[in-house]
PDB file of C-alpha atoms in Angstrom:
ATOM      1  CA  UNK A1047      96.983 118.961 118.792  1.00 67.00           C
ATOM      2  CA  UNK A1048      98.467 118.377 115.330  1.00 80.00           C
ATOM      3  CA  UNK A1049      98.019 114.604 115.501  1.00 84.00           C
ATOM      4  CA  UNK A1050      94.274 114.875 116.175  1.00 87.00           C
ATOM      5  CA  UNK A1051      93.885 117.500 113.456  1.00 84.00           C
ATOM      6  CA  UNK A1052      95.587 115.055 111.069  1.00 80.00           C
ATOM      7  CA  UNK A1053      93.178 112.286 112.131  1.00 83.00           C
ATOM      8  CA  UNK A1054      90.204 114.592 111.571  1.00 85.00           C
ATOM      9  CA  UNK A1055      91.506 115.523 108.122  1.00 79.00           C
ATOM     10  CA  UNK A1056      92.036 111.871 107.230  1.00 76.00           C
ATOM     11  CA  UNK A1057      88.494 111.095 108.425  1.00 82.00           C
ATOM     12  CA  UNK A1058      86.995 113.895 106.314  1.00 80.00           C
ATOM     13  CA  UNK A1059      89.055 112.790 103.307  1.00 75.00           C
ATOM     14  CA  UNK A1060      87.917 109.205 103.799  1.00 74.00           C
ATOM     15  CA  UNK A1061      84.279 110.254 104.041  1.00 78.00           C
ATOM     16  CA  UNK A1062      84.564 112.179 100.785  1.00 75.00           C
ATOM     17  CA  UNK A1063      86.624 109.772  98.694  1.00 72.00           C
ATOM     18  CA  UNK A1064      84.054 106.988  98.429  1.00 73.00           C
ATOM     19  CA  UNK A1065      81.045 109.161  97.643  1.00 79.00           C
ATOM     20  CA  UNK A1066      83.121 111.089  95.116  1.00 78.00           C
ATOM     21  CA  UNK A1067      83.850 107.851  93.250  1.00 78.00           C
ATOM     22  CA  UNK A1068      80.160 106.955  93.299  1.00 80.00           C
ATOM     23  CA  UNK A1069      79.238 110.349  91.851  1.00 80.00           C
ATOM     24  CA  UNK A1070      81.956 110.067  89.186  1.00 79.00           C
ATOM     25  CA  UNK A1071      80.636 106.664  88.163  1.00 80.00           C
ATOM     26  CA  UNK A1072      77.051 107.930  88.149  1.00 81.00           C
ATOM     27  CA  UNK A1073      78.017 110.733  85.769  1.00 80.00           C
ATOM     28  CA  UNK A1074      79.948 108.315  83.584  1.00 81.00           C
ATOM     29  CA  UNK A1075      76.952 105.962  83.481  1.00 80.00           C
ATOM     30  CA  UNK A1076      74.690 108.861  82.553  1.00 78.00           C
ATOM     31  CA  UNK A1077      76.774 110.100  79.633  1.00 79.00           C
ATOM     32  CA  UNK A1078      78.262 106.825  78.388  1.00 81.00           C
ATOM     33  CA  UNK A1079      76.190 103.778  77.548  1.00 75.00           C
ATOM     34  CA  UNK A1080      76.455 100.332  76.084  1.00 74.00           C
ATOM     35  CA  UNK A1081      79.793  99.273  74.711  1.00 74.00           C
ATOM     36  CA  UNK A1082      81.665 102.400  75.812  1.00 80.00           C
ATOM     37  CA  UNK A1083      80.872 102.459  79.538  1.00 82.00           C
ATOM     38  CA  UNK A1084      83.695 100.198  80.778  1.00 84.00           C
ATOM     39  CA  UNK A1085      86.255 102.339  78.965  1.00 85.00           C
ATOM     40  CA  UNK A1086      84.675 105.490  80.447  1.00 85.00           C
ATOM     41  CA  UNK A1087      84.928 104.008  83.963  1.00 84.00           C
ATOM     42  CA  UNK A1088      88.510 102.930  83.278  1.00 85.00           C
ATOM     43  CA  UNK A1089      89.512 106.388  82.040  1.00 86.00           C
ATOM     44  CA  UNK A1090      87.929 108.015  85.115  1.00 84.00           C
ATOM     45  CA  UNK A1091      89.904 105.596  87.289  1.00 82.00           C
ATOM     46  CA  UNK A1092      93.048 106.329  85.296  1.00 85.00           C
ATOM     47  CA  UNK A1093      92.736 110.074  85.881  1.00 84.00           C
ATOM     48  CA  UNK A1094      92.182 109.415  89.579  1.00 80.00           C
ATOM     49  CA  UNK A1095      95.229 107.156  89.736  1.00 80.00           C
ATOM     50  CA  UNK A1096      97.266 109.715  87.801  1.00 84.00           C
ATOM     51  CA  UNK A1097      96.634 112.128  90.653  1.00 82.00           C
ATOM     52  CA  UNK A1098      97.901 109.519  93.108  1.00 78.00           C
ATOM     53  CA  UNK A1099     101.018 108.851  91.045  1.00 78.00           C
ATOM     54  CA  UNK A1100     101.785 112.571  90.804  1.00 82.00           C
ATOM     55  CA  UNK A1101     101.225 112.864  94.557  1.00 80.00           C
ATOM     56  CA  UNK A1102     103.641 110.051  95.371  1.00 76.00           C
ATOM     57  CA  UNK A1103     106.220 111.294  92.879  1.00 77.00           C
ATOM     58  CA  UNK A1104     106.150 115.034  93.592  1.00 83.00           C
ATOM     59  CA  UNK A1105     104.951 115.758  97.123  1.00 84.00           C
ATOM     60  CA  UNK A1106     108.313 115.029  98.721  1.00 81.00           C
ATOM     61  CA  UNK A1107     110.108 117.222  96.162  1.00 85.00           C
ATOM     62  CA  UNK A1108     107.618 120.072  96.525  1.00 89.00           C
ATOM     63  CA  UNK A1109     107.987 119.934 100.311  1.00 88.00           C
ATOM     64  CA  UNK A1110     111.783 120.083 100.076  1.00 88.00           C
ATOM     65  CA  UNK A1111     111.594 123.213  97.861  1.00 91.00           C
ATOM     66  CA  UNK A1112     108.836 125.258  99.481  1.00 93.00           C
ATOM     67  CA  UNK A1113     108.317 123.706 102.927  1.00 91.00           C
ATOM     68  CA  UNK A1114     105.495 121.778 104.524  1.00 88.00           C
ATOM     69  CA  UNK A1115     103.085 124.690 105.021  1.00 90.00           C
ATOM     70  CA  UNK A1116     103.214 125.757 101.373  1.00 92.00           C
ATOM     71  CA  UNK A1117     102.986 122.135 100.216  1.00 89.00           C
ATOM     72  CA  UNK A1118      99.786 121.806 102.213  1.00 87.00           C
ATOM     73  CA  UNK A1119      98.598 125.082 100.690  1.00 90.00           C
ATOM     74  CA  UNK A1120      99.152 123.600  97.210  1.00 89.00           C
ATOM     75  CA  UNK A1121      97.077 120.586  98.282  1.00 86.00           C
ATOM     76  CA  UNK A1122      94.343 122.872  99.593  1.00 88.00           C
ATOM     77  CA  UNK A1123      94.355 124.820  96.316  1.00 92.00           C
ATOM     78  CA  UNK A1124      93.965 121.575  94.351  1.00 88.00           C
ATOM     79  CA  UNK A1125      91.076 120.501  96.595  1.00 85.00           C
ATOM     80  CA  UNK A1126      89.339 123.842  96.054  1.00 92.00           C
ATOM     81  CA  UNK A1127      89.942 123.582  92.305  1.00 93.00           C
ATOM     82  CA  UNK A1128      88.429 120.090  92.348  1.00 86.00           C
ATOM     83  CA  UNK A1129      85.414 121.340  94.298  1.00 88.00           C
ATOM     84  CA  UNK A1130      84.865 124.205  91.848  1.00 94.00           C
ATOM     85  CA  UNK A1131      85.160 121.782  88.917  1.00 90.00           C
ATOM     86  CA  UNK A1132      82.474 119.644  90.546  1.00 86.00           C
ATOM     87  CA  UNK A1133      80.250 122.708  90.896  1.00 91.00           C
ATOM     88  CA  UNK A1134      80.733 123.514  87.202  1.00 94.00           C
ATOM     89  CA  UNK A1135      79.852 119.915  86.312  1.00 87.00           C
ATOM     90  CA  UNK A1136      76.679 120.116  88.402  1.00 87.00           C
ATOM     91  CA  UNK A1137      75.731 123.337  86.642  1.00 91.00           C
ATOM     92  CA  UNK A1138      76.332 121.854  83.203  1.00 88.00           C
ATOM     93  CA  UNK A1139      74.326 118.770  84.139  1.00 85.00           C
ATOM     94  CA  UNK A1140      71.473 120.891  85.503  1.00 86.00           C
ATOM     95  CA  UNK A1141      71.336 122.970  82.314  1.00 88.00           C
ATOM     96  CA  UNK A1142      71.392 119.891  80.067  1.00 80.00           C
ATOM     97  CA  UNK A1143      68.629 118.266  82.149  1.00 79.00           C
ATOM     98  CA  UNK A1144      66.456 121.379  81.821  1.00 79.00           C
ATOM     99  CA  UNK A1145      67.018 121.413  78.056  1.00 77.00           C
ATOM    100  CA  UNK A1146      65.998 117.765  77.822  1.00 72.00           C
ATOM    101  CA  UNK A1147      62.785 118.559  79.705  1.00 73.00           C
ATOM    102  CA  UNK A1148      62.086 121.548  77.434  1.00 74.00           C
ATOM    103  CA  UNK A1149      62.395 119.360  74.355  1.00 71.00           C
ATOM    104  CA  UNK A1150      59.626 117.277  75.866  1.00 65.00           C
ATOM    105  CA  UNK A1151      59.879 114.141  73.754  1.00 57.00           C
ATOM    106  CA  UNK A1152      59.290 110.734  75.323  1.00 59.00           C
ATOM    107  CA  UNK A1153      62.875 109.531  74.905  1.00 58.00           C
ATOM    108  CA  UNK A1154      64.198 112.460  76.942  1.00 57.00           C
ATOM    109  CA  UNK A1155      61.613 111.950  79.668  1.00 57.00           C
ATOM    110  CA  UNK A1156      62.479 108.261  79.789  1.00 57.00           C
ATOM    111  CA  UNK A1157      66.167 109.145  80.105  1.00 58.00           C
ATOM    112  CA  UNK A1158      65.460 111.401  83.069  1.00 57.00           C
ATOM    113  CA  UNK A1159      63.075 108.863  84.617  1.00 57.00           C
ATOM    114  CA  UNK A1160      65.783 106.226  84.284  1.00 56.00           C
ATOM    115  CA  UNK A1161      67.820 108.086  86.894  1.00 57.00           C
ATOM    116  CA  UNK A1162      65.486 107.070  89.734  1.00 65.00           C
ATOM    117  CA  UNK A1163      67.069 104.395  91.897  1.00 69.00           C
ATOM    118  CA  UNK A1164      65.344 102.402  94.605  1.00 75.00           C
ATOM    119  CA  UNK A1165      66.841 100.287  97.375  1.00 80.00           C
ATOM    120  CA  UNK A1166      64.553  97.501  96.159  1.00 82.00           C
ATOM    121  CA  UNK A1167      66.807  97.243  93.087  1.00 81.00           C
ATOM    122  CA  UNK A1168      69.442  95.550  95.257  1.00 84.00           C
ATOM    123  CA  UNK A1169      67.417  92.329  95.133  1.00 85.00           C
ATOM    124  CA  UNK A1170      67.904  92.182  91.375  1.00 86.00           C
ATOM    125  CA  UNK A1171      71.727  92.219  91.468  1.00 87.00           C
ATOM    126  CA  UNK A1172      73.266  88.955  90.296  1.00 87.00           C
ATOM    127  CA  UNK A1173      75.529  86.697  92.329  1.00 89.00           C
ATOM    128  CA  UNK A1174      78.429  87.734  90.054  1.00 88.00           C
ATOM    129  CA  UNK A1175      77.881  91.341  91.080  1.00 86.00           C
ATOM    130  CA  UNK A1176      78.019  90.505  94.794  1.00 89.00           C
ATOM    131  CA  UNK A1177      81.134  88.345  94.361  1.00 92.00           C
ATOM    132  CA  UNK A1178      82.907  91.146  92.452  1.00 87.00           C
ATOM    133  CA  UNK A1179      81.802  93.659  95.076  1.00 88.00           C
ATOM    134  CA  UNK A1180      83.222  91.444  97.821  1.00 92.00           C
ATOM    135  CA  UNK A1181      86.513  91.094  95.959  1.00 91.00           C
ATOM    136  CA  UNK A1182      86.790  94.865  95.429  1.00 85.00           C
ATOM    137  CA  UNK A1183      85.942  95.707  99.034  1.00 87.00           C
ATOM    138  CA  UNK A1184      88.430  93.129 100.326  1.00 90.00           C
ATOM    139  CA  UNK A1185      91.134  94.401  97.986  1.00 85.00           C
ATOM    140  CA  UNK A1186      90.618  98.034  98.949  1.00 81.00           C
ATOM    141  CA  UNK A1187      90.501  97.203 102.665  1.00 84.00           C
ATOM    142  CA  UNK A1188      93.893  95.534 102.310  1.00 88.00           C
ATOM    143  CA  UNK A1189      95.742  97.669  99.768  1.00 85.00           C
ATOM    144  CA  UNK A1190      94.775 101.231 100.772  1.00 81.00           C
ATOM    145  CA  UNK A1191      95.933 101.006 104.392  1.00 85.00           C
ATOM    146  CA  UNK A1192      99.239  99.585 103.151  1.00 89.00           C
ATOM    147  CA  UNK A1193      99.641 102.278 100.494  1.00 85.00           C
ATOM    148  CA  UNK A1194      99.022 104.925 103.181  1.00 82.00           C
ATOM    149  CA  UNK A1195     102.147 103.758 105.043  1.00 89.00           C
ATOM    150  CA  UNK A1196     104.076 102.211 102.141  1.00 90.00           C
ATOM    151  CA  UNK A1197     106.545 105.050 101.573  1.00 88.00           C
ATOM    152  CA  UNK A1198     107.634 105.014 105.213  1.00 91.00           C
ATOM    153  CA  UNK A1199     107.613 101.202 105.217  1.00 93.00           C
ATOM    154  CA  UNK A1200     110.058 101.096 102.296  1.00 94.00           C
ATOM    155  CA  UNK A1201     112.241 103.758 103.899  1.00 93.00           C
ATOM    156  CA  UNK A1202     112.407 101.934 107.234  1.00 95.00           C
ATOM    157  CA  UNK A1203     112.768  98.369 105.974  1.00 95.00           C
ATOM    158  CA  UNK A1204     114.742  98.775 102.753  1.00 94.00           C
ATOM    159  CA  UNK A1205     116.751 101.945 103.466  1.00 93.00           C
ATOM    160  CA  UNK A1206     115.495 103.859 100.452  1.00 93.00           C
ATOM    161  CA  UNK A1207     115.213 107.639 100.227  1.00 90.00           C
ATOM    162  CA  UNK A1208     111.828 109.344 100.776  1.00 86.00           C
ATOM    163  CA  UNK A1209     111.663 110.000  97.028  1.00 82.00           C
ATOM    164  CA  UNK A1210     112.296 106.320  96.200  1.00 89.00           C
ATOM    165  CA  UNK A1211     109.809 105.274  98.883  1.00 87.00           C
ATOM    166  CA  UNK A1212     107.163 107.460  97.282  1.00 83.00           C
ATOM    167  CA  UNK A1213     107.914 106.000  93.879  1.00 83.00           C
ATOM    168  CA  UNK A1214     107.739 102.420  95.167  1.00 88.00           C
ATOM    169  CA  UNK A1215     104.453 103.150  96.941  1.00 85.00           C
ATOM    170  CA  UNK A1216     103.037 104.489  93.684  1.00 81.00           C
ATOM    171  CA  UNK A1217     103.909 101.474  91.515  1.00 86.00           C
ATOM    172  CA  UNK A1218     100.456  99.962  92.029  1.00 82.00           C
ATOM    173  CA  UNK A1219      98.993 103.181  90.610  1.00 81.00           C
ATOM    174  CA  UNK A1220     101.450 103.141  87.700  1.00 82.00           C
ATOM    175  CA  UNK A1221     100.154  99.709  86.747  1.00 85.00           C
ATOM    176  CA  UNK A1222      96.571 100.906  87.146  1.00 82.00           C
ATOM    177  CA  UNK A1223      97.273 103.844  84.819  1.00 82.00           C
ATOM    178  CA  UNK A1224      98.351 101.482  82.075  1.00 86.00           C
ATOM    179  CA  UNK A1225      96.050  98.515  82.607  1.00 87.00           C
ATOM    180  CA  UNK A1226      92.715 100.208  83.422  1.00 86.00           C
ATOM    181  CA  UNK A1227      92.072 101.735  79.978  1.00 87.00           C
ATOM    182  CA  UNK A1228      93.279  98.570  78.237  1.00 88.00           C
ATOM    183  CA  UNK A1229      91.062  96.317  80.343  1.00 86.00           C
ATOM    184  CA  UNK A1230      88.128  98.743  80.066  1.00 85.00           C
ATOM    185  CA  UNK A1231      88.415  98.695  76.292  1.00 86.00           C
ATOM    186  CA  UNK A1232      88.676  94.898  76.321  1.00 86.00           C
ATOM    187  CA  UNK A1233      85.542  94.579  78.451  1.00 84.00           C
ATOM    188  CA  UNK A1234      83.654  96.905  76.111  1.00 82.00           C
ATOM    189  CA  UNK A1235      84.876  94.917  73.126  1.00 82.00           C
ATOM    190  CA  UNK A1236      84.410  91.378  74.479  1.00 84.00           C
ATOM    191  CA  UNK A1237      81.720  91.802  77.121  1.00 75.00           C
ATOM    192  CA  UNK A1238      81.378  89.734  80.306  1.00 67.00           C
ATOM    193  CA  UNK A1239      80.302  92.621  82.515  1.00 63.00           C
ATOM    194  CA  UNK A1240      78.886  91.563  85.861  1.00 53.00           C
TER     195      UNK A1240
END
């Protein structure tokens, strides 16, 4: 029973993680333009990775203090808080969109029209875009399954404690926390976006 419930939860989480990233990037693209967009994407990624680092660093300690059930309750609370934050963001976006329409000038209408996306736009993506997409998909298909089992892998193969295993599994996120904003700023400064 518990194993299949875990698989269902992992499936639901997996179905939500990708679309959530797409929505985050869509909001970032809406509110940040030109030479600041790469840094905005990098900071959004950094906040996401910060959550992963905190998870790897603290979950084991929280579980040892308050038990598994209450640790899961903390996770549920954070998920609900995230959902409510998303609802607030949707409300703020809806209100700002209505205000733009009320102002009625052509620039605001053009901004709102610019949000329309068609599947036909895919034909206009450059070869660089498709190569970068392939690299990212390949990387995520390799690294995320490993990270999911990395803590246990380090415990079993290198005889480290669960806390050390969690830390070692989170090192890739530690690097991402530091490098993403720096590289985002560099891309905004230098260019070479796909």
